[in-house]
Amino acid sequence: IGFAGSAYITGAVLGAIVFGRLTDTFGRRRLFFVTLFVYVAATLATGLSWNAWSFALFRFLTGAGIGGEYAAINSAIQEFIPARYRGWSDLSINGSFWIGAAMGAGGSVVLLDPAVFALDVGWRLCFIIGGLLGLIVLFMRMWLPESPRWLMTHGRIDEARAVVAAIEERSSLSDAELAADVGLIRLHPRTTTLREAFAVLFGVHRRRALVGLALMTAQAFFYNAIFFTYALVLKDFYDVPSQDVGWYLLPFAAGNVLGPYILGRLFDTWGRKPMIVLTYAMSGVLLLACGWLFARGMLNGATQTLAWSGIFFFASAAASSAYLTVSETFPLEMRALAIAVFYALGTALGGIAGPVVFGHLIETGSRMNVFSGYVVGATLMIAAAAVQAIWGVAAERRPLEAVARPLTAAE
């Protein structure tokens, strides 16, 4: 299980880099369809895999589609949402992943029940249904226009103006309110090279790069290590039958959904720095406390699940804020690439090893060994909170161009 999880994450790392660059080059909307098609095709193929290696290969390709999705979606969120709602919108949309996770958990209770479907059929239906649901989203994506910011930087001024006019026509805001958020910047459209983009990432904005890398690495290890081995802990230490794991995932998913939704507004009002510090630090401290109780054998399957739900109420908001940070603190022309780079680096450093390491620790049967893994995850989250406290950017309620000046802006 740990190996399959790492194959998926490896695909997500490489997919993010490739599709992130293509998103900046060919547009947010076009890559929406490409990345989702890759995800749908690979998910359907997973349900038809014939051995462990083909299963891992198709999970790798599924991850590649998801990695590209992160870059395309988060770029579009930043470039469409008004500044005063940007934090809450970004966290809520990223947190909605767990609504699907809850649906999947509920479905698995039936699909993985050997009394309903044969063992070699139920799990295949899980993946096939997931792929078919993705086809519905392909049609929904047709309603989304291209980002007017991306259109402007590529010299397609008339198209950008038409998109903005359509948005303003449906908006209740006055012209004065709309103009107050934007200001005026003169752009000279041109192609941004990879060399220039990386010089900005790790030269001009190296402190922001450090913050983004710290946040992404910590949340990747924290999330992937625990989530991909969640069922193993329940099965090996609490004797929860495999077909019943879905019931335990429901409250876990609920905490992950409610965290970004409830706390998200504070990211726009109280501010990015204090809320990111709070959510990262609380996630680390609570995991230490929960891990200690686990190591002492003071929890059962139900109380362990409730504890994890509380931890991930904060951790879900923290993880979503990492994507928010890297997508709004770098220039427009390289936004998707920036998301991809930090997602890839953070996931490679913290996410690929996590499931394999935790799978091994769980396999030893030692609660103290598993607790040592929890200590590592908690320490990374607390360290990331410290980095954010020192070098984080206060981007709340500010236009993107005020947070990071476009590379094509005239002096």
CSV table of C-alpha atoms in Angstrom, one decimal:
chain,number,residue,atom,x,y,z
A,1,ILE,CA,0.0,0.0,0.0
A,2,GLY,CA,2.8,2.4,0.9
A,3,PHE,CA,4.5,1.6,-2.5
A,4,ALA,CA,1.4,2.3,-4.4
A,5,GLY,CA,0.9,5.6,-2.5
A,6,SER,CA,4.5,6.6,-3.3
A,7,ALA,CA,4.0,5.8,-7.0
A,8,TYR,CA,0.9,8.1,-7.1
A,9,ILE,CA,2.8,10.9,-5.4
A,10,THR,CA,5.9,10.5,-7.7
A,11,GLY,CA,3.5,10.9,-10.7
A,12,ALA,CA,2.0,14.0,-9.1
A,13,VAL,CA,5.5,15.5,-8.7
A,14,LEU,CA,6.5,15.0,-12.3
A,15,GLY,CA,3.0,15.9,-13.6
A,16,ALA,CA,3.0,19.2,-11.7
A,17,ILE,CA,6.3,20.3,-13.3
A,18,VAL,CA,5.3,19.3,-16.8
A,19,PHE,CA,1.7,20.6,-16.7
A,20,GLY,CA,2.6,23.6,-14.6
A,21,ARG,CA,4.9,25.0,-17.3
A,22,LEU,CA,2.3,24.1,-20.0
A,23,THR,CA,-0.4,26.0,-18.0
A,24,ASP,CA,1.7,29.2,-18.1
A,25,THR,CA,2.4,28.7,-21.8
A,26,PHE,CA,-0.9,27.5,-23.3
A,27,GLY,CA,-3.4,28.8,-20.7
A,28,ARG,CA,-5.3,27.8,-17.6
A,29,ARG,CA,-8.5,26.7,-19.4
A,30,ARG,CA,-6.8,24.5,-22.0
A,31,LEU,CA,-4.8,22.6,-19.4
A,32,PHE,CA,-7.9,22.1,-17.3
A,33,PHE,CA,-9.1,19.7,-19.9
A,34,VAL,CA,-5.8,18.0,-20.5
A,35,THR,CA,-5.0,17.3,-16.9
A,36,LEU,CA,-8.5,16.1,-16.1
A,37,PHE,CA,-8.5,13.8,-19.2
A,38,VAL,CA,-5.2,12.2,-17.9
A,39,TYR,CA,-6.7,11.7,-14.5
A,40,VAL,CA,-9.9,10.2,-15.9
A,41,ALA,CA,-8.1,7.8,-18.3
A,42,ALA,CA,-5.6,6.7,-15.7
A,43,THR,CA,-8.3,6.2,-13.0
A,44,LEU,CA,-10.4,4.0,-15.3
A,45,ALA,CA,-7.2,2.0,-16.3
A,46,THR,CA,-6.4,1.5,-12.6
A,47,GLY,CA,-9.7,-0.4,-12.3
A,48,LEU,CA,-8.6,-2.7,-15.1
A,49,SER,CA,-5.0,-3.3,-13.9
A,50,TRP,CA,-3.9,-6.9,-13.9
A,51,ASN,CA,-1.1,-7.0,-11.3
A,52,ALA,CA,0.6,-4.9,-8.7
A,53,TRP,CA,3.0,-3.3,-11.1
A,54,SER,CA,0.3,-2.2,-13.6
A,55,PHE,CA,-1.7,-0.9,-10.6
A,56,ALA,CA,1.3,1.2,-9.5
A,57,LEU,CA,1.9,2.4,-13.1
A,58,PHE,CA,-1.7,3.6,-13.4
A,59,ARG,CA,-1.6,5.2,-10.0
A,60,PHE,CA,1.5,7.0,-11.2
A,61,LEU,CA,-0.3,8.4,-14.2
A,62,THR,CA,-3.3,9.3,-12.0
A,63,GLY,CA,-1.0,11.3,-9.8
A,64,ALA,CA,0.4,13.1,-12.9
A,65,GLY,CA,-3.0,14.3,-13.8
A,66,ILE,CA,-3.7,15.5,-10.2
A,67,GLY,CA,-0.3,17.3,-10.0
A,68,GLY,CA,-1.2,19.2,-13.2
A,69,GLU,CA,-4.7,19.9,-11.8
A,70,TYR,CA,-3.2,21.6,-8.7
A,71,ALA,CA,-1.2,24.1,-10.9
A,72,ALA,CA,-4.1,24.9,-13.3
A,73,ILE,CA,-6.8,25.2,-10.7
A,74,ASN,CA,-4.9,27.2,-8.1
A,75,SER,CA,-3.7,29.6,-10.8
A,76,ALA,CA,-7.3,30.2,-12.0
A,77,ILE,CA,-8.6,30.6,-8.4
A,78,GLN,CA,-6.1,33.4,-7.7
A,79,GLU,CA,-6.8,35.2,-11.0
A,80,PHE,CA,-10.6,35.2,-10.9
A,81,ILE,CA,-11.4,35.7,-7.2
A,82,PRO,CA,-11.6,39.3,-5.7
A,83,ALA,CA,-8.8,40.0,-3.3
A,84,ARG,CA,-11.0,40.4,-0.2
A,85,TYR,CA,-12.4,36.8,-0.6
A,86,ARG,CA,-9.3,35.1,-2.1
A,87,GLY,CA,-8.1,33.3,1.0
A,88,TRP,CA,-11.5,31.9,2.0
A,89,SER,CA,-12.3,30.9,-1.6
A,90,ASP,CA,-8.9,29.1,-2.1
A,91,LEU,CA,-9.1,27.2,1.1
A,92,SER,CA,-12.7,26.2,0.6
A,93,ILE,CA,-12.1,24.9,-2.9
A,94,ASN,CA,-9.0,23.0,-2.0
A,95,GLY,CA,-10.8,21.6,1.1
A,96,SER,CA,-13.7,20.4,-1.1
A,97,PHE,CA,-11.4,17.5,-2.0
A,98,TRP,CA,-12.6,15.9,1.2
A,99,ILE,CA,-16.3,16.0,0.2
A,100,GLY,CA,-15.3,13.6,-2.6
A,101,ALA,CA,-13.2,11.6,-0.1
A,102,ALA,CA,-16.3,11.3,2.1
A,103,MET,CA,-18.4,10.1,-0.8
A,104,GLY,CA,-15.7,7.6,-1.7
A,105,ALA,CA,-15.5,6.4,1.9
A,106,GLY,CA,-19.3,5.9,2.0
A,107,GLY,CA,-19.2,4.1,-1.4
A,108,SER,CA,-16.4,1.8,-0.3
A,109,VAL,CA,-18.5,0.5,2.6
A,110,VAL,CA,-20.7,-1.1,0.0
A,111,LEU,CA,-18.3,-1.8,-2.9
A,112,LEU,CA,-15.7,-3.4,-0.6
A,113,ASP,CA,-18.2,-5.6,1.2
A,114,PRO,CA,-17.6,-9.2,0.1
A,115,ALA,CA,-21.2,-10.0,0.8
A,116,VAL,CA,-22.2,-7.5,-2.0
A,117,PHE,CA,-19.3,-7.8,-4.5
A,118,ALA,CA,-16.6,-10.4,-5.0
A,119,LEU,CA,-13.2,-9.3,-3.6
A,120,ASP,CA,-11.7,-9.0,-7.1
A,121,VAL,CA,-14.6,-6.8,-8.4
A,122,GLY,CA,-15.5,-4.3,-5.7
A,123,TRP,CA,-12.2,-2.4,-5.6
A,124,ARG,CA,-12.2,-2.2,-9.4
A,125,LEU,CA,-15.6,-0.6,-9.3
A,126,CYS,CA,-14.3,2.0,-6.9
A,127,PHE,CA,-11.8,3.3,-9.4
A,128,ILE,CA,-14.1,2.9,-12.4
A,129,ILE,CA,-16.8,4.9,-10.8
A,130,GLY,CA,-14.3,7.6,-9.8
A,131,GLY,CA,-13.2,7.9,-13.5
A,132,LEU,CA,-16.8,8.1,-14.7
A,133,LEU,CA,-17.5,10.9,-12.2
A,134,GLY,CA,-14.5,12.8,-13.7
A,135,LEU,CA,-16.3,12.8,-17.1
A,136,ILE,CA,-19.1,14.9,-15.6
A,137,VAL,CA,-16.5,17.5,-14.5
A,138,LEU,CA,-15.1,17.7,-18.0
A,139,PHE,CA,-18.5,19.1,-19.2
A,140,MET,CA,-18.7,21.5,-16.2
A,141,ARG,CA,-15.3,22.9,-17.1
A,142,MET,CA,-16.8,24.2,-20.4
A,143,TRP,CA,-18.5,27.0,-18.3
A,144,LEU,CA,-15.2,28.5,-17.2
A,145,PRO,CA,-13.5,31.2,-19.4
A,146,GLU,CA,-9.8,31.7,-19.8
A,147,SER,CA,-8.1,33.9,-17.2
A,148,PRO,CA,-8.1,37.5,-18.4
A,149,ARG,CA,-4.8,38.0,-16.7
A,150,TRP,CA,-3.2,35.2,-18.7
A,151,LEU,CA,-4.8,36.5,-21.9
A,152,MET,CA,-3.3,40.0,-21.4
A,153,THR,CA,0.2,38.7,-20.8
A,154,HIS,CA,-0.1,36.9,-24.2
A,155,GLY,CA,-1.3,39.9,-26.1
A,156,ARG,CA,-4.9,38.8,-26.5
A,157,ILE,CA,-6.3,42.0,-25.2
A,158,ASP,CA,-9.8,41.9,-26.8
A,159,GLU,CA,-10.5,38.5,-25.4
A,160,ALA,CA,-9.4,39.6,-22.0
A,161,ARG,CA,-11.6,42.6,-22.2
A,162,ALA,CA,-14.6,40.5,-23.2
A,163,VAL,CA,-14.1,38.1,-20.2
A,164,VAL,CA,-13.8,41.0,-17.8
A,165,ALA,CA,-16.9,42.8,-19.3
A,166,ALA,CA,-18.9,39.6,-18.8
A,167,ILE,CA,-17.9,39.3,-15.2
A,168,GLU,CA,-18.6,43.0,-14.5
A,169,GLU,CA,-22.0,42.7,-16.1
A,170,ARG,CA,-23.0,40.0,-13.5
A,171,SER,CA,-21.4,41.8,-10.6
A,172,SER,CA,-23.2,44.1,-8.2
A,173,LEU,CA,-20.1,46.2,-7.6
A,174,SER,CA,-19.8,49.7,-8.9
A,175,ASP,CA,-17.1,50.8,-11.3
A,176,ALA,CA,-15.4,52.7,-8.5
A,177,GLU,CA,-15.2,49.6,-6.3
A,178,LEU,CA,-13.9,47.5,-9.1
A,179,ALA,CA,-11.2,50.0,-10.0
A,180,ALA,CA,-10.1,50.4,-6.4
A,181,ASP,CA,-9.1,46.8,-6.3
A,182,VAL,CA,-7.0,46.8,-9.5
A,183,GLY,CA,-5.2,50.1,-10.2
A,184,LEU,CA,-3.3,50.5,-13.5
A,185,ILE,CA,-0.3,48.7,-14.7
A,186,ARG,CA,1.1,48.8,-18.3
A,187,LEU,CA,2.2,45.5,-19.6
A,188,HIS,CA,4.5,44.6,-22.5
A,189,PRO,CA,3.5,41.0,-23.5
A,190,ARG,CA,6.4,38.7,-24.1
A,191,THR,CA,7.5,35.1,-23.5
A,192,THR,CA,8.9,34.4,-20.1
A,193,THR,CA,11.8,31.9,-20.3
A,194,LEU,CA,12.4,29.1,-17.9
A,195,ARG,CA,15.8,30.6,-17.0
A,196,GLU,CA,14.1,33.9,-16.1
A,197,ALA,CA,11.4,32.2,-14.1
A,198,PHE,CA,13.8,30.2,-12.0
A,199,ALA,CA,16.0,33.3,-11.5
A,200,VAL,CA,12.9,35.1,-10.1
A,201,LEU,CA,11.9,32.0,-8.0
A,202,PHE,CA,15.3,31.4,-6.3
A,203,GLY,CA,17.0,34.8,-6.7
A,204,VAL,CA,14.7,37.8,-6.6
A,205,HIS,CA,12.1,36.1,-4.3
A,206,ARG,CA,14.3,33.6,-2.5
A,207,ARG,CA,12.8,34.3,0.9
A,208,ARG,CA,9.3,33.6,-0.5
A,209,ALA,CA,10.7,30.5,-2.1
A,210,LEU,CA,12.0,29.3,1.3
A,211,VAL,CA,8.6,29.9,2.9
A,212,GLY,CA,6.8,28.1,0.1
A,213,LEU,CA,9.2,25.1,0.2
A,214,ALA,CA,8.9,24.9,4.0
A,215,LEU,CA,5.1,25.0,4.0
A,216,MET,CA,4.8,22.5,1.1
A,217,THR,CA,7.3,20.0,2.5
A,218,ALA,CA,5.8,19.9,6.0
A,219,GLN,CA,2.2,19.5,4.8
A,220,ALA,CA,3.2,16.9,2.2
A,221,PHE,CA,4.9,14.6,4.8
A,222,PHE,CA,2.2,15.3,7.4
A,223,TYR,CA,-0.7,14.5,5.1
A,224,ASN,CA,0.6,11.8,2.8
A,225,ALA,CA,2.3,9.8,5.6
A,226,ILE,CA,-0.9,9.7,7.7
A,227,PHE,CA,-3.6,9.6,5.0
A,228,PHE,CA,-2.1,6.9,2.9
A,229,THR,CA,-1.6,4.6,5.9
A,230,TYR,CA,-4.8,5.5,7.7
A,231,ALA,CA,-6.5,2.2,6.9
A,232,LEU,CA,-3.4,0.3,8.0
A,233,VAL,CA,-3.3,1.8,11.4
A,234,LEU,CA,-7.0,1.0,11.9
A,235,LYS,CA,-6.6,-2.5,10.7
A,236,ASP,CA,-3.3,-3.5,12.3
A,237,PHE,CA,-3.6,-1.8,15.7
A,238,TYR,CA,-7.4,-1.6,16.2
A,239,ASP,CA,-8.6,-4.7,14.3
A,240,VAL,CA,-11.0,-2.8,12.2
A,241,PRO,CA,-12.2,-4.9,9.2
A,242,SER,CA,-11.1,-3.6,5.8
A,243,GLN,CA,-14.7,-3.3,4.6
A,244,ASP,CA,-15.5,-1.0,7.6
A,245,VAL,CA,-12.7,1.5,7.2
A,246,GLY,CA,-15.0,3.7,5.1
A,247,TRP,CA,-17.1,4.5,8.2
A,248,TYR,CA,-14.0,5.7,10.0
A,249,LEU,CA,-13.0,7.9,7.1
A,250,LEU,CA,-16.3,9.9,7.2
A,251,PRO,CA,-15.6,11.9,10.4
A,252,PHE,CA,-12.0,12.3,9.3
A,253,ALA,CA,-13.2,13.8,6.0
A,254,ALA,CA,-15.7,16.0,7.9
A,255,GLY,CA,-12.8,17.6,9.9
A,256,ASN,CA,-10.9,18.2,6.7
A,257,VAL,CA,-13.8,19.9,5.0
A,258,LEU,CA,-14.9,22.0,8.0
A,259,GLY,CA,-11.4,23.3,8.8
A,260,PRO,CA,-10.8,25.4,5.6
A,261,TYR,CA,-14.5,26.4,5.4
A,262,ILE,CA,-14.7,27.7,9.0
A,263,LEU,CA,-11.2,29.1,9.4
A,264,GLY,CA,-10.8,30.3,5.8
A,265,ARG,CA,-12.5,33.7,6.5
A,266,LEU,CA,-9.9,34.5,9.2
A,267,PHE,CA,-7.2,34.2,6.5
A,268,ASP,CA,-8.8,37.3,4.8
A,269,THR,CA,-9.6,39.2,8.0
A,270,TRP,CA,-7.1,38.4,10.7
A,271,GLY,CA,-4.4,37.8,8.0
A,272,ARG,CA,-2.2,35.2,6.3
A,273,LYS,CA,0.8,35.2,8.6
A,274,PRO,CA,-1.0,34.7,12.0
A,275,MET,CA,-3.5,32.1,10.6
A,276,ILE,CA,-0.8,30.1,8.7
A,277,VAL,CA,1.4,30.1,11.9
A,278,LEU,CA,-1.6,29.1,14.0
A,279,THR,CA,-2.8,26.2,11.8
A,280,TYR,CA,0.6,24.7,11.2
A,281,ALA,CA,1.6,25.0,14.9
A,282,MET,CA,-1.7,23.6,16.2
A,283,SER,CA,-1.4,20.6,13.7
A,284,GLY,CA,2.0,19.8,15.0
A,285,VAL,CA,1.2,20.1,18.7
A,286,LEU,CA,-2.0,18.1,18.4
A,287,LEU,CA,-0.3,15.3,16.5
A,288,LEU,CA,2.3,15.0,19.3
A,289,ALA,CA,-0.4,14.7,21.9
A,290,CYS,CA,-2.4,12.2,19.8
A,291,GLY,CA,0.7,10.2,19.0
A,292,TRP,CA,1.7,10.0,22.7
A,293,LEU,CA,-1.8,8.7,23.6
A,294,PHE,CA,-1.5,6.2,20.7
A,295,ALA,CA,1.9,5.0,21.9
A,296,ARG,CA,0.6,4.4,25.4
A,297,GLY,CA,-2.4,2.4,24.1
A,298,MET,CA,-4.9,4.9,25.5
A,299,LEU,CA,-7.0,5.1,22.3
A,300,ASN,CA,-9.4,2.8,20.5
A,301,GLY,CA,-10.5,3.0,16.8
A,302,ALA,CA,-13.3,5.5,17.5
A,303,THR,CA,-11.2,7.9,19.8
A,304,GLN,CA,-8.2,7.6,17.4
A,305,THR,CA,-10.5,8.7,14.5
A,306,LEU,CA,-12.0,11.6,16.6
A,307,ALA,CA,-8.5,12.7,17.5
A,308,TRP,CA,-7.3,12.7,13.9
A,309,SER,CA,-10.5,14.6,12.9
A,310,GLY,CA,-9.6,17.3,15.3
A,311,ILE,CA,-6.0,17.4,14.1
A,312,PHE,CA,-6.9,17.7,10.5
A,313,PHE,CA,-9.5,20.4,11.1
A,314,PHE,CA,-6.4,22.6,11.5
A,315,ALA,CA,-4.1,20.6,9.2
A,316,SER,CA,-6.5,20.8,6.2
A,317,ALA,CA,-6.6,24.6,6.4
A,318,ALA,CA,-2.8,24.6,6.8
A,319,ALA,CA,-2.2,22.4,3.7
A,320,SER,CA,-4.6,24.5,1.6
A,321,SER,CA,-2.8,27.7,2.8
A,322,ALA,CA,0.4,26.3,1.4
A,323,TYR,CA,-1.1,26.3,-2.1
A,324,LEU,CA,-2.6,29.8,-1.4
A,325,THR,CA,0.9,31.1,-0.4
A,326,VAL,CA,2.8,29.9,-3.4
A,327,SER,CA,0.1,30.8,-5.9
A,328,GLU,CA,-0.3,34.5,-4.8
A,329,THR,CA,3.2,35.5,-3.9
A,330,PHE,CA,4.9,35.0,-7.3
A,331,PRO,CA,4.4,37.0,-10.5
A,332,LEU,CA,1.5,36.3,-12.9
A,333,GLU,CA,3.6,35.0,-15.8
A,334,MET,CA,5.0,32.1,-13.8
A,335,ARG,CA,2.2,31.5,-11.3
A,336,ALA,CA,1.4,27.9,-12.4
A,337,LEU,CA,5.1,27.0,-12.7
A,338,ALA,CA,5.7,28.3,-9.2
A,339,ILE,CA,2.8,26.2,-7.8
A,340,ALA,CA,4.2,23.2,-9.7
A,341,VAL,CA,7.8,23.7,-8.6
A,342,PHE,CA,6.9,24.0,-4.9
A,343,TYR,CA,4.3,21.3,-5.0
A,344,ALA,CA,6.9,19.0,-6.7
A,345,LEU,CA,9.8,19.9,-4.4
A,346,GLY,CA,7.7,19.8,-1.3
A,347,THR,CA,6.0,16.5,-2.2
A,348,ALA,CA,9.3,15.0,-3.3
A,349,LEU,CA,11.0,15.9,-0.1
A,350,GLY,CA,8.1,15.2,2.3
A,351,GLY,CA,5.5,13.2,0.4
A,352,ILE,CA,7.1,10.4,-1.5
A,353,ALA,CA,9.0,8.9,1.5
A,354,GLY,CA,6.2,9.4,3.9
A,355,PRO,CA,3.9,6.5,2.9
A,356,VAL,CA,6.7,4.1,2.5
A,357,VAL,CA,8.4,5.0,5.8
A,358,PHE,CA,5.1,4.9,7.7
A,359,GLY,CA,4.1,1.6,6.0
A,360,HIS,CA,7.4,0.1,7.2
A,361,LEU,CA,6.9,1.5,10.8
A,362,ILE,CA,3.4,0.1,10.9
A,363,GLU,CA,4.6,-3.3,9.6
A,364,THR,CA,6.9,-3.6,12.7
A,365,GLY,CA,3.8,-3.7,14.9
A,366,SER,CA,5.5,-1.3,17.4
A,367,ARG,CA,3.4,1.6,18.6
A,368,MET,CA,6.6,3.5,19.6
A,369,ASN,CA,8.1,3.1,16.1
A,370,VAL,CA,4.9,4.6,14.6
A,371,PHE,CA,5.0,7.4,17.2
A,372,SER,CA,8.5,8.3,16.1
A,373,GLY,CA,7.1,8.9,12.6
A,374,TYR,CA,4.4,11.2,14.1
A,375,VAL,CA,7.1,13.1,15.9
A,376,VAL,CA,8.9,13.8,12.6
A,377,GLY,CA,5.7,15.0,11.0
A,378,ALA,CA,4.8,17.2,14.0
A,379,THR,CA,8.3,18.7,14.1
A,380,LEU,CA,8.2,19.6,10.4
A,381,MET,CA,4.8,21.4,10.9
A,382,ILE,CA,6.1,23.4,13.8
A,383,ALA,CA,9.3,24.4,12.0
A,384,ALA,CA,7.2,25.5,9.0
A,385,ALA,CA,5.1,27.7,11.3
A,386,ALA,CA,8.4,29.4,12.5
A,387,VAL,CA,9.6,30.0,9.0
A,388,GLN,CA,6.2,31.6,8.1
A,389,ALA,CA,6.3,33.8,11.2
A,390,ILE,CA,9.7,35.2,10.2
A,391,TRP,CA,9.5,35.5,6.4
A,392,GLY,CA,5.8,35.1,5.5
A,393,VAL,CA,4.1,37.7,3.2
A,394,ALA,CA,0.9,39.6,4.3
A,395,ALA,CA,-1.0,39.1,1.1
A,396,GLU,CA,-4.6,39.4,2.4
A,397,ARG,CA,-7.0,41.7,0.7
A,398,ARG,CA,-4.3,42.9,-1.8
A,399,PRO,CA,-4.4,42.6,-5.6
A,400,LEU,CA,-2.1,40.0,-6.9
A,401,GLU,CA,-0.1,42.6,-8.9
A,402,ALA,CA,0.5,44.5,-5.6
A,403,VAL,CA,1.8,41.3,-3.9
A,404,ALA,CA,4.1,40.4,-6.8
A,405,ARG,CA,4.7,42.8,-9.7
A,406,PRO,CA,4.3,41.2,-13.1
A,407,LEU,CA,7.5,40.4,-15.0
A,408,THR,CA,6.1,42.1,-18.1
A,409,ALA,CA,5.1,45.3,-16.3
A,410,ALA,CA,6.7,48.5,-17.6
A,411,GLU,CA,8.8,50.5,-15.2
